Amino acid sequence: MPKLIAPDTTCHAIGAILDGRAMGTGDPARGARYHSALRYVLSSEQPSLAVVVSEGGRVDQLCK
């Protein structure tokens, strides 16, 4: 699995396209970036972290 943010906090990608297994979870009020990151984190077999910054300024950290 590619590392977009390394354990030493080096950022390797911003605005990357994420893909994950559909999980049937999420918030209908949130957008595609949030749900894509959520699916990616939840379907990962390893510990994962995604940071989602919305256009409205909201910042979410999704981790597993």
XYZ file of N, CA and C in Angstrom:
192
model
N 0.842 -1.168 0.000
C 0.000 0.000 0.000
C 0.894 1.240 0.000
N 0.653 2.192 -0.877
C 1.497 3.390 -0.908
C 1.295 4.236 0.333
N 2.363 4.836 0.774
C 2.292 5.742 1.918
C 2.186 7.160 1.394
N 1.106 7.825 1.732
C 0.922 9.202 1.319
C 1.459 10.153 2.379
N 1.334 9.759 3.650
C 1.950 10.464 4.770
C 2.746 9.425 5.537
N 4.035 9.609 5.614
C 4.910 8.643 6.277
C 4.835 8.797 7.791
N 5.243 7.760 8.530
C 5.227 7.839 9.996
C 6.020 9.027 10.553
N 7.014 9.517 9.823
C 7.775 10.687 10.288
C 7.090 12.001 9.902
N 5.873 11.931 9.417
C 4.999 13.038 9.004
C 5.393 13.675 7.674
N 6.282 13.056 6.912
C 6.573 13.546 5.571
C 5.358 13.294 4.683
N 4.884 14.335 4.032
C 3.719 14.212 3.153
C 4.203 13.896 1.743
N 3.734 12.781 1.184
C 4.145 12.349 -0.152
C 3.109 12.684 -1.225
N 1.884 13.012 -0.841
C 0.860 13.317 -1.841
C -0.242 14.162 -1.216
N -0.746 15.097 -2.000
C -1.899 15.915 -1.615
C -2.894 15.830 -2.763
N -4.142 15.646 -2.437
C -5.166 15.566 -3.463
C -5.156 14.259 -4.226
N -4.614 13.225 -3.611
C -4.541 11.918 -4.265
C -5.937 11.309 -4.389
N -6.118 10.526 -5.420
C -7.370 9.797 -5.600
C -7.281 8.522 -4.767
N -8.212 8.357 -3.852
C -8.229 7.192 -2.970
C -9.343 6.258 -3.390
N -9.118 4.985 -3.189
C -10.132 3.998 -3.525
C -10.172 2.963 -2.415
N -11.351 2.545 -2.061
C -11.504 1.531 -1.025
C -12.796 0.769 -1.229
N -12.955 -0.295 -0.495
C -14.143 -1.134 -0.559
C -15.343 -0.370 0.012
N -16.485 -0.464 -0.631
C -17.710 0.157 -0.118
C -18.061 -0.498 1.208
N -18.297 0.324 2.235
C -18.493 -0.198 3.580
C -19.911 0.025 4.124
N -20.725 0.814 3.466
C -22.068 1.080 3.964
C -22.092 2.016 5.157
N -20.994 2.761 5.363
C -20.937 3.734 6.449
C -20.728 5.111 5.856
N -20.914 6.110 6.667
C -20.671 7.471 6.199
C -21.760 8.411 6.654
N -21.652 9.628 6.213
C -22.575 10.684 6.583
C -23.119 11.289 5.289
N -24.420 11.181 5.047
C -24.985 11.697 3.801
C -24.733 13.190 3.587
N -24.440 13.914 4.646
C -24.192 15.350 4.526
C -22.773 15.665 4.065
N -21.899 14.664 4.039
C -20.498 14.877 3.661
C -20.294 14.601 2.181
N -19.184 15.062 1.652
C -18.923 14.958 0.220
C -18.119 13.738 -0.185
N -17.785 13.704 -1.470
C -17.086 12.566 -2.063
C -15.688 12.382 -1.490
N -14.945 13.465 -1.228
C -13.593 13.331 -0.690
C -13.608 12.651 0.675
N -14.536 13.064 1.505
C -14.655 12.482 2.843
C -14.969 10.984 2.747
N -15.963 10.627 1.934
C -16.369 9.230 1.827
C -15.295 8.370 1.171
N -14.582 8.917 0.207
C -13.482 8.185 -0.414
C -12.392 7.894 0.614
N -12.033 8.897 1.412
C -11.017 8.712 2.460
C -11.505 7.722 3.514
N -12.767 7.797 3.891
C -13.326 6.881 4.879
C -13.260 5.437 4.383
N -13.670 5.201 3.138
C -13.602 3.848 2.565
C -12.159 3.350 2.507
N -11.242 4.220 2.126
C -9.825 3.848 2.027
C -9.285 3.417 3.389
N -9.545 4.220 4.424
C -9.042 3.916 5.769
C -9.680 2.644 6.318
N -10.993 2.526 6.218
C -11.682 1.371 6.787
C -11.344 0.062 6.082
N -11.020 0.110 4.790
C -10.717 -1.126 4.068
C -9.229 -1.486 4.110
N -8.407 -0.628 4.711
C -6.974 -0.907 4.804
C -6.708 -2.044 5.786
N -5.758 -2.884 5.443
C -5.374 -3.973 6.341
C -4.330 -3.515 7.356
N -3.772 -2.338 7.167
C -2.758 -1.788 8.065
C -3.304 -0.528 8.732
N -2.697 -0.105 9.844
C -3.118 1.163 10.449
C -3.016 2.288 9.411
N -4.052 3.111 9.336
C -4.108 4.155 8.318
C -4.653 5.447 8.894
N -4.255 6.551 8.269
C -4.727 7.878 8.650
C -4.996 8.660 7.380
N -6.129 9.326 7.329
C -6.446 10.229 6.225
C -6.838 11.570 6.825
N -6.397 12.642 6.227
C -6.770 13.993 6.637
C -7.571 14.585 5.487
N -8.802 14.982 5.780
C -9.694 15.527 4.758
C -9.948 17.000 5.085
N -9.610 17.876 4.137
C -9.847 19.309 4.303
C -10.927 19.706 3.313
N -12.075 20.143 3.840
C -13.183 20.506 2.961
C -13.030 21.945 2.493
N -13.736 22.275 1.423
C -13.697 23.640 0.901
C -14.226 24.637 1.921
N -15.127 24.191 2.790
C -15.687 25.066 3.811
C -14.762 25.291 4.999
N -13.602 24.622 5.013
C -12.628 24.820 6.076
C -12.620 23.743 7.145
N -13.548 22.822 7.083
C -13.581 21.739 8.071
C -12.434 20.764 7.816
N -11.778 20.318 8.881
C -10.684 19.356 8.784
C -11.047 18.124 9.593
N -11.007 16.954 8.948
C -11.310 15.685 9.613
C -10.092 14.779 9.538
N -9.836 14.081 10.627
C -8.804 13.050 10.659
C -9.513 11.710 10.815
N -9.317 10.847 9.852
C -9.932 9.521 9.886
C -8.819 8.514 10.092
N -8.943 7.685 11.117
C -7.870 6.730 11.372
C -8.425 5.376 11.776
N -7.567 4.381 11.573
C -7.897 3.019 11.940
C -6.637 2.385 12.487
